[in-house]
Amino acid sequence: MTEPGHTATGPRRGHIPTETRDALTRRLKRIEGQVRGLQKMVDDERYCADVMVQIASAQEALSGVGRILLQNHLEHCVTDAIKSGDPAESERVVGELMTLWTR
Amino acid sequence: MTEPGHTATGPRRGHIPTETRDALTRRLKRIEGQVRGLQKMVDDERYCADVMVQIASAQEALSGVGRILLQNHLEHCVTDAIKSGDPAESERVVGELMTLWTR
Amino acid sequence: MTEPGHTATGPRRGHIPTETRDALTRRLKRIEGQVRGLQKMVDDERYCADVMVQIASAQEALSGVGRILLQNHLEHCVTDAIKSGDPAESERVVGELMTLWTR
Amino acid sequence: MTEPGHTATGPRRGHIPTETRDALTRRLKRIEGQVRGLQKMVDDERYCADVMVQIASAQEALSGVGRILLQNHLEHCVTDAIKSGDPAESERVVGELMTLWTR
């Protein structure tokens, strides 16, 4: 038997609706482009403050991805775990949220 | 005539010593890999909380790049601007640092 | 009739166990002392960087209070709202968490 | 002899113009009031999410104080240290800024 969120043979699976997954993928591809752009800025020895503004922009874009995932996580994984009525499951998701909050 | 930090024909240039530039490039390549890894995690519909931990990790790695750039910026661009004795230059770098701090 | 978390006559009430409330009060009193200490540092025209370190310390102490409240919120208010089985209640607490996350 | 920023007999002194000092004091008094308000909210067992919003607000107010101090620090202490032409002084303020940035 496996715990919810785990499979016997691999990493834990979640539930991300197709539409959300597509939005996340589009955003992450754009962020990948931003990171490549940062490499080019460094290669070109661009003004540090300008590079730092782009770093902040990439971080903000990652935060945006994080917010979509959190919303999805709360609506699906957390809700399901708490509704399961199993105290260990509730405790698990609360502990995970506390860890994520702190990071 | 062009302002310090500017060129007549293109974006502003900074000064990044070769060793620092190599360190930044290495880190940014690793971050690019992290972002591609995030895409794969989303494709594989991995557990949201696990994806969020990796997002925080990529953000922390970007912060590390930002810290290296800031140190370089303070040691070179900011120091040179203040030493120039031109109040407009001092004001410019202080204004830039205030903007970066807030982001 | 009033919505859960609301009363007809005043601000929304939560549930904070006595022990948690005492811990929060102790921490907040200490933070109040830190803020008064900051006023004294400013009056004494202490070195800015030293004042800034103390500001960061007061902010970190407030984050600590926030973490205790979040844990309590997740274990009580959020869990109860989701367990209620009322979709509007679930949506409300998820929306609140999203807002808190973003701040 | 004492290092710049130090006195022989006590903590390091900075330079905060009177007007700035008054603005900081006003803000810090308001923040002290916010922290006392937080104690009352906890005593009254107010809804956790509402308390957390007020915590974020107090933290933001402290950030505002920090920004004023940083601007003052850059315009006075950092500028003076770099203009002094003493490499050890430049290194000291850059190191301090790096530490503050990371916090």
Short mmCIF file of C-alpha atoms in Angstrom, two decimals, chain A residues 4-7 10-16 65-66 69-70 72-73 77-78 92-93 95-97 99-100 103, chain B residues 34 37-42 44-58:
data_model
loop_
_atom_site.label_atom_id
_atom_site.label_comp_id
_atom_site.label_asym_id
_atom_site.label_seq_id
_atom_site.Cartn_x
_atom_site.Cartn_y
_atom_site.Cartn_z
CA PRO A 4 -1.66 9.29 -0.79
CA GLY A 5 0.61 11.43 -2.91
CA HIS A 6 3.10 8.59 -3.27
CA THR A 7 3.44 5.78 -5.72
CA GLY A 10 8.49 6.64 -8.10
CA PRO A 11 8.15 10.22 -7.02
CA ARG A 12 4.97 11.63 -5.58
CA ARG A 13 2.27 12.58 -8.06
CA GLY A 14 -0.07 15.52 -7.78
CA HIS A 15 -3.08 16.65 -9.69
CA ILE A 16 -2.65 19.52 -12.12
CA VAL A 65 4.47 30.03 -11.14
CA GLY A 66 4.64 29.30 -7.41
CA LEU A 69 0.93 25.88 -8.00
CA LEU A 70 -0.05 26.92 -4.48
CA ASN A 72 -3.78 24.31 -7.30
CA HIS A 73 -2.20 22.60 -4.29
CA CYS A 77 -4.10 18.13 -2.67
CA VAL A 78 -4.72 20.01 0.60
CA ARG A 92 1.18 16.07 6.60
CA VAL A 93 -0.24 18.81 4.38
CA GLY A 95 3.49 20.55 7.83
CA GLU A 96 4.27 20.86 4.11
CA LEU A 97 2.56 24.25 3.90
CA THR A 99 7.77 24.43 5.28
CA LEU A 100 6.84 26.08 1.98
CA ARG A 103 11.17 29.25 2.31
CA GLN B 34 16.71 23.84 -12.90
CA GLY B 37 13.72 20.41 -14.65
CA LEU B 38 10.69 22.35 -13.42
CA GLN B 39 9.07 21.97 -16.85
CA LYS B 40 9.63 18.23 -16.69
CA MET B 41 8.17 18.07 -13.16
CA VAL B 42 5.05 19.89 -14.37
CA ASP B 44 5.09 14.58 -15.20
CA GLU B 45 2.36 16.05 -12.97
CA ARG B 46 4.58 15.80 -9.95
CA TYR B 47 3.23 16.62 -6.50
CA CYS B 48 2.73 20.42 -6.30
CA ALA B 49 4.55 20.85 -2.99
CA ASP B 50 7.61 19.12 -4.46
CA VAL B 51 7.54 21.43 -7.49
CA MET B 52 7.21 24.44 -5.18
CA VAL B 53 10.31 23.38 -3.25
CA GLN B 54 12.25 23.33 -6.54
CA ILE B 55 10.89 26.77 -7.45
CA ALA B 56 12.15 28.13 -4.13
CA SER B 57 15.50 26.50 -4.88
CA ALA B 58 15.75 28.18 -8.31
#
